Amino acid sequence: DAKTTQPTSMDCAEGRAANLPCNHSTISGNEYVYWYRQIHSQGPQYIIHGLKNNETNEMASLIITEDRKSSTLILPHATLRDTAVYYCIVRAYSGGSNYKLTFGKGTLLTVNP
Amino acid sequence: EAGVAQSPRYKIIEKRQSVAFWCNPISGHATLYWYQQILGQGPKLLIQFQNNGVVDDSQLPKDRFSAERLKGVDSTLKIQPAKLEDSAVYLCASNYHSNQPQHFGDGTRLSIL
């Protein structure tokens, strides 16, 4: 499975953009990058995913480099409720028509007032 | 739509006792997952079901853990007998197909005394 590397922790000021980096240098051509976040005492929450092109939804934007070896999750206007652990995951093919997610330790994003 | 439901929310038992967790996935979701999340770590996949069949149980400690999804809807995960190292949050997730984003419940926090 392709491994990901994320900073252990980051801080961001409320109202500013939060840019969370992720390295996935061993990613294969058909593997997707997924981002989840986990707020304290809750289950992980899906944010966004992408293959090659940049993606945007109501929660965030995902920027994937042209060589696909790294990506950045952008929360355009961070709020205190965005304080959470953010996981960058390369979705792996596990045989048949099945895929699996392997979570690392993620990045603890703390949004400060 | 209703999310993934899990119960109980918390459970405290003594080592060597047995415990069971229940999960009701989102309606219509064919794939169901059980994860174990130890404090400070990301979730680790224990078992994946496609309808009522097991797709992947390679990381399930089969000497003490068992899981079933008899009618292809809700599922139970059992530990018998429990060890101190089983203290963790047990998360259930589901999706229509394993190539879709997973939706997580808020988990059951298990404490072993």
mmCIF file of C-alpha atoms in Angstrom:
data_model
loop_
_atom_site.group_PDB
_atom_site.id
_atom_site.type_symbol
_atom_site.label_atom_id
_atom_site.label_comp_id
_atom_site.label_asym_id
_atom_site.label_seq_id
_atom_site.Cartn_x
_atom_site.Cartn_y
_atom_site.Cartn_z
ATOM 1 C CA ASP A 1 0.000 0.000 0.000
ATOM 2 C CA ALA A 2 1.246 3.494 -0.798
ATOM 3 C CA LYS A 3 2.275 5.255 2.414
ATOM 4 C CA THR A 4 1.519 8.863 3.237
ATOM 5 C CA THR A 5 3.510 11.354 5.290
ATOM 6 C CA GLN A 6 1.807 14.201 7.117
ATOM 7 C CA PRO A 7 2.982 16.696 9.728
ATOM 8 C CA THR A 8 2.028 15.680 13.241
ATOM 9 C CA SER A 9 0.336 18.966 14.034
ATOM 10 C CA MET A 10 -0.495 22.400 12.614
ATOM 11 C CA ASP A 11 -2.065 25.595 13.865
ATOM 12 C CA CYS A 12 -4.311 27.999 12.010
ATOM 13 C CA ALA A 13 -6.025 31.247 12.917
ATOM 14 C CA GLU A 14 -9.795 31.335 12.751
ATOM 15 C CA GLY A 15 -11.019 32.781 9.450
ATOM 16 C CA ARG A 16 -7.771 32.070 7.637
ATOM 17 C CA ALA A 17 -7.133 29.320 5.122
ATOM 18 C CA ALA A 18 -5.748 26.058 6.472
ATOM 19 C CA ASN A 19 -3.390 24.251 4.096
ATOM 20 C CA LEU A 20 -2.651 20.662 5.107
ATOM 21 C CA PRO A 21 0.138 18.934 3.159
ATOM 22 C CA CYS A 22 0.549 15.242 2.423
ATOM 23 C CA ASN A 23 3.318 13.323 0.689
ATOM 24 C CA HIS A 24 2.513 10.087 -1.154
ATOM 25 C CA SER A 25 5.549 9.552 -3.359
ATOM 26 C CA THR A 26 4.867 5.828 -3.986
ATOM 27 C CA ILE A 27 1.306 6.307 -5.237
ATOM 28 C CA SER A 28 0.339 4.274 -8.290
ATOM 29 C CA GLY A 29 -1.300 5.743 -11.375
ATOM 30 C CA ASN A 30 -4.818 4.544 -10.596
ATOM 31 C CA GLU A 31 -4.844 5.107 -6.834
ATOM 32 C CA TYR A 32 -7.048 7.821 -5.378
ATOM 33 C CA VAL A 33 -6.109 10.218 -2.581
ATOM 34 C CA TYR A 34 -8.764 10.455 0.142
ATOM 35 C CA TRP A 35 -9.046 12.909 3.006
ATOM 36 C CA TYR A 36 -10.992 12.281 6.195
ATOM 37 C CA ARG A 37 -11.110 14.163 9.453
ATOM 38 C CA GLN A 38 -11.925 13.052 12.976
ATOM 39 C CA ILE A 39 -13.283 15.433 15.542
ATOM 40 C CA HIS A 40 -12.748 14.419 19.160
ATOM 41 C CA SER A 41 -15.018 11.528 20.263
ATOM 42 C CA GLN A 42 -16.556 11.156 16.810
ATOM 43 C CA GLY A 43 -15.972 8.764 13.936
ATOM 44 C CA PRO A 44 -13.960 9.829 10.880
ATOM 45 C CA GLN A 45 -15.807 12.079 8.441
ATOM 46 C CA TYR A 46 -15.205 11.939 4.693
ATOM 47 C CA ILE A 47 -14.038 15.268 3.234
ATOM 48 C CA ILE A 48 -12.931 14.857 -0.378
ATOM 49 C CA HIS A 49 -11.033 12.609 -2.772
ATOM 50 C CA GLY A 50 -9.246 12.928 -6.099
ATOM 51 C CA LEU A 51 -7.143 11.136 -8.696
ATOM 52 C CA LYS A 52 -5.329 13.693 -10.841
ATOM 53 C CA ASN A 53 -7.340 16.870 -11.132
ATOM 54 C CA ASN A 54 -7.947 19.392 -8.414
ATOM 55 C CA GLU A 55 -11.268 18.912 -6.661
ATOM 56 C CA THR A 56 -13.541 21.230 -4.700
ATOM 57 C CA ASN A 57 -16.678 20.645 -2.696
ATOM 58 C CA GLU A 58 -18.592 22.488 -0.008
ATOM 59 C CA MET A 59 -16.096 21.474 2.649
ATOM 60 C CA ALA A 60 -12.669 21.850 1.073
ATOM 61 C CA SER A 61 -10.414 21.906 -1.973
ATOM 62 C CA LEU A 62 -7.881 19.255 -2.884
ATOM 63 C CA ILE A 63 -4.811 20.202 -4.871
ATOM 64 C CA ILE A 64 -2.795 17.288 -6.314
ATOM 65 C CA THR A 65 0.600 17.951 -7.861
ATOM 66 C CA GLU A 66 1.136 17.037 -11.484
ATOM 67 C CA ASP A 67 3.444 14.135 -10.589
ATOM 68 C CA ARG A 68 0.840 13.032 -7.982
ATOM 69 C CA LYS A 69 3.508 12.591 -5.320
ATOM 70 C CA SER A 70 1.922 15.089 -2.971
ATOM 71 C CA SER A 71 -1.337 16.872 -2.274
ATOM 72 C CA THR A 72 -2.718 19.703 -0.174
ATOM 73 C CA LEU A 73 -6.096 19.918 1.495
ATOM 74 C CA ILE A 74 -7.339 23.491 1.759
ATOM 75 C CA LEU A 75 -10.001 24.660 4.185
ATOM 76 C CA PRO A 76 -10.642 28.159 2.811
ATOM 77 C CA HIS A 77 -11.979 29.828 5.972
ATOM 78 C CA ALA A 78 -11.164 27.728 9.028
ATOM 79 C CA THR A 79 -13.492 27.850 12.019
ATOM 80 C CA LEU A 80 -13.076 26.537 15.556
ATOM 81 C CA ARG A 81 -15.251 23.557 14.548
ATOM 82 C CA ASP A 82 -12.577 22.512 12.050
ATOM 83 C CA THR A 83 -10.223 21.553 14.886
ATOM 84 C CA ALA A 84 -9.681 17.837 14.270
ATOM 85 C CA VAL A 85 -7.218 15.159 13.154
ATOM 86 C CA TYR A 86 -6.985 15.149 9.354
ATOM 87 C CA TYR A 87 -6.059 11.908 7.606
ATOM 88 C CA CYS A 88 -4.592 11.712 4.112
ATOM 89 C CA ILE A 89 -5.018 8.194 2.693
ATOM 90 C CA VAL A 90 -4.110 6.509 -0.554
ATOM 91 C CA ARG A 91 -6.948 4.110 -1.295
ATOM 92 C CA ALA A 92 -5.536 0.687 -2.116
ATOM 93 C CA TYR A 93 -6.957 -2.010 -4.343
ATOM 94 C CA SER A 94 -7.473 -5.165 -2.283
ATOM 95 C CA GLY A 95 -8.619 -7.669 -4.899
ATOM 96 C CA GLY A 96 -11.792 -8.431 -6.824
ATOM 97 C CA SER A 97 -13.802 -5.218 -6.883
ATOM 98 C CA ASN A 98 -12.670 -4.176 -3.412
ATOM 99 C CA TYR A 99 -10.660 -1.304 -2.017
ATOM 100 C CA LYS A 100 -9.439 -0.469 1.451
ATOM 101 C CA LEU A 101 -8.284 2.545 3.431
ATOM 102 C CA THR A 102 -5.193 2.412 5.638
ATOM 103 C CA PHE A 103 -5.152 5.251 8.160
ATOM 104 C CA GLY A 104 -1.934 6.743 9.500
ATOM 105 C CA LYS A 105 -1.725 9.038 12.502
ATOM 106 C CA GLY A 106 -2.858 12.123 10.580
ATOM 107 C CA THR A 107 -2.332 15.817 11.295
ATOM 108 C CA LEU A 108 -3.890 17.455 14.334
ATOM 109 C CA LEU A 109 -5.150 20.824 13.101
ATOM 110 C CA THR A 110 -5.876 23.307 15.858
ATOM 111 C CA VAL A 111 -7.819 26.395 14.852
ATOM 112 C CA ASN A 112 -7.164 29.245 17.263
ATOM 113 C CA PRO A 113 -9.492 32.191 17.975
ATOM 114 C CA GLU B 1 -30.450 9.958 5.653
ATOM 115 C CA ALA B 2 -29.738 8.293 8.958
ATOM 116 C CA GLY B 3 -26.086 7.644 9.646
ATOM 117 C CA VAL B 4 -24.289 4.521 10.800
ATOM 118 C CA ALA B 5 -25.651 3.525 14.202
ATOM 119 C CA GLN B 6 -23.501 1.820 16.816
ATOM 120 C CA SER B 7 -24.208 0.600 20.317
ATOM 121 C CA PRO B 8 -23.324 0.679 23.080
ATOM 122 C CA ARG B 9 -21.485 3.995 23.121
ATOM 123 C CA TYR B 10 -19.298 2.931 26.037
ATOM 124 C CA LYS B 11 -18.476 -0.398 27.626
ATOM 125 C CA ILE B 12 -16.330 -1.298 30.610
ATOM 126 C CA ILE B 13 -15.462 -4.919 31.325
ATOM 127 C CA GLU B 14 -12.821 -6.882 33.148
ATOM 128 C CA LYS B 15 -10.141 -8.841 31.311
ATOM 129 C CA ARG B 16 -11.142 -12.331 30.248
ATOM 130 C CA GLN B 17 -14.810 -11.304 29.999
ATOM 131 C CA SER B 18 -16.742 -11.271 26.732
ATOM 132 C CA VAL B 19 -18.212 -8.265 24.958
ATOM 133 C CA ALA B 20 -20.246 -7.610 21.823
ATOM 134 C CA PHE B 21 -20.763 -4.510 19.716
ATOM 135 C CA TRP B 22 -23.585 -3.830 17.302
ATOM 136 C CA CYS B 23 -23.642 -1.833 14.072
ATOM 137 C CA ASN B 24 -26.509 -0.848 11.791
ATOM 138 C CA PRO B 25 -25.160 0.600 8.524
ATOM 139 C CA ILE B 26 -26.794 3.190 6.319
ATOM 140 C CA SER B 27 -29.776 1.691 4.508
ATOM 141 C CA GLY B 28 -28.793 0.068 1.233
ATOM 142 C CA HIS B 29 -25.074 -0.021 1.944
ATOM 143 C CA ALA B 30 -23.725 -3.385 0.850
ATOM 144 C CA THR B 31 -20.239 -3.055 2.301
ATOM 145 C CA LEU B 32 -19.610 -2.888 6.040
ATOM 146 C CA TYR B 33 -16.321 -2.452 7.902
ATOM 147 C CA TRP B 34 -15.148 -2.823 11.488
ATOM 148 C CA TYR B 35 -12.125 -0.831 12.623
ATOM 149 C CA GLN B 36 -10.159 -0.738 15.874
ATOM 150 C CA GLN B 37 -8.731 2.620 16.948
ATOM 151 C CA ILE B 38 -6.222 2.602 19.791
ATOM 152 C CA LEU B 39 -5.634 5.910 21.543
ATOM 153 C CA GLY B 40 -3.336 8.171 19.550
ATOM 154 C CA GLN B 41 -3.472 6.063 16.384
ATOM 155 C CA GLY B 42 -5.547 5.997 13.239
ATOM 156 C CA PRO B 43 -8.278 3.394 12.760
ATOM 157 C CA LYS B 44 -7.108 -0.087 11.763
ATOM 158 C CA LEU B 45 -9.328 -2.282 9.601
ATOM 159 C CA LEU B 46 -10.362 -5.516 11.318
ATOM 160 C CA ILE B 47 -12.870 -6.974 8.860
ATOM 161 C CA GLN B 48 -14.767 -6.055 5.705
ATOM 162 C CA PHE B 49 -18.105 -7.551 4.632
ATOM 163 C CA GLN B 50 -19.728 -7.437 1.215
ATOM 164 C CA ASN B 51 -23.399 -8.165 1.952
ATOM 165 C CA ASN B 52 -23.139 -11.169 4.300
ATOM 166 C CA GLY B 53 -19.797 -12.448 3.017
ATOM 167 C CA VAL B 54 -16.343 -11.694 4.400
ATOM 168 C CA VAL B 55 -14.082 -9.883 1.934
ATOM 169 C CA ASP B 56 -11.069 -9.229 4.147
ATOM 170 C CA ASP B 57 -10.399 -10.407 7.701
ATOM 171 C CA SER B 58 -6.625 -10.572 7.458
ATOM 172 C CA GLN B 59 -6.099 -8.292 10.471
ATOM 173 C CA LEU B 60 -8.777 -9.794 12.701
ATOM 174 C CA PRO B 61 -7.280 -11.672 15.703
ATOM 175 C CA LYS B 62 -9.365 -14.741 15.078
ATOM 176 C CA ASP B 63 -8.419 -16.494 18.297
ATOM 177 C CA ARG B 64 -10.523 -14.000 20.242
ATOM 178 C CA PHE B 65 -12.408 -11.770 17.790
ATOM 179 C CA SER B 66 -15.382 -12.792 15.673
ATOM 180 C CA ALA B 67 -17.842 -10.880 13.525
ATOM 181 C CA GLU B 68 -20.973 -11.700 11.619
ATOM 182 C CA ARG B 69 -23.438 -10.057 9.281
ATOM 183 C CA LEU B 70 -25.948 -12.844 8.871
ATOM 184 C CA LYS B 71 -28.673 -11.067 6.879
ATOM 185 C CA GLY B 72 -26.388 -8.653 5.083
ATOM 186 C CA VAL B 73 -27.629 -5.659 7.064
ATOM 187 C CA ASP B 74 -26.571 -5.134 10.668
ATOM 188 C CA SER B 75 -23.473 -6.671 12.164
ATOM 189 C CA THR B 76 -21.998 -7.696 15.494
ATOM 190 C CA LEU B 77 -18.364 -7.826 16.571
ATOM 191 C CA LYS B 78 -17.474 -10.001 19.554
ATOM 192 C CA ILE B 79 -14.373 -10.312 21.704
ATOM 193 C CA GLN B 80 -13.973 -13.421 23.837
ATOM 194 C CA PRO B 81 -11.991 -13.360 26.061
ATOM 195 C CA ALA B 82 -10.935 -9.714 26.254
ATOM 196 C CA LYS B 83 -7.352 -8.676 26.961
ATOM 197 C CA LEU B 84 -6.062 -5.392 28.325
ATOM 198 C CA GLU B 85 -4.660 -4.484 24.899
ATOM 199 C CA ASP B 86 -8.178 -4.595 23.422
ATOM 200 C CA SER B 87 -8.974 -1.262 25.077
ATOM 201 C CA ALA B 88 -9.858 0.913 22.098
ATOM 202 C CA VAL B 89 -12.667 2.527 20.146
ATOM 203 C CA TYR B 90 -14.400 0.138 17.762
ATOM 204 C CA LEU B 91 -15.713 1.886 14.688
ATOM 205 C CA CYS B 92 -18.172 0.649 12.112
ATOM 206 C CA ALA B 93 -18.343 2.083 8.587
ATOM 207 C CA SER B 94 -20.368 1.372 5.464
ATOM 208 C CA ASN B 95 -20.718 2.304 1.797
ATOM 209 C CA TYR B 96 -22.726 1.245 -1.248
ATOM 210 C CA HIS B 97 -19.635 -0.237 -2.794
ATOM 211 C CA SER B 98 -16.064 -0.319 -1.581
ATOM 212 C CA ASN B 99 -15.041 2.182 -4.293
ATOM 213 C CA GLN B 100 -17.255 4.826 -2.648
ATOM 214 C CA PRO B 101 -16.422 6.974 0.419
ATOM 215 C CA GLN B 102 -16.982 5.209 3.706
ATOM 216 C CA HIS B 103 -19.419 6.611 6.260
ATOM 217 C CA PHE B 104 -18.469 6.037 9.894
ATOM 218 C CA GLY B 105 -20.418 5.685 13.099
ATOM 219 C CA ASP B 106 -19.178 7.333 16.297
ATOM 220 C CA GLY B 107 -17.892 4.058 17.684
ATOM 221 C CA THR B 108 -17.971 2.089 20.913
ATOM 222 C CA ARG B 109 -15.312 2.973 23.462
ATOM 223 C CA LEU B 110 -14.173 -0.222 25.225
ATOM 224 C CA SER B 111 -12.242 -0.089 28.474
ATOM 225 C CA ILE B 112 -10.738 -3.272 29.924
ATOM 226 C CA LEU B 113 -10.003 -3.298 33.655
#
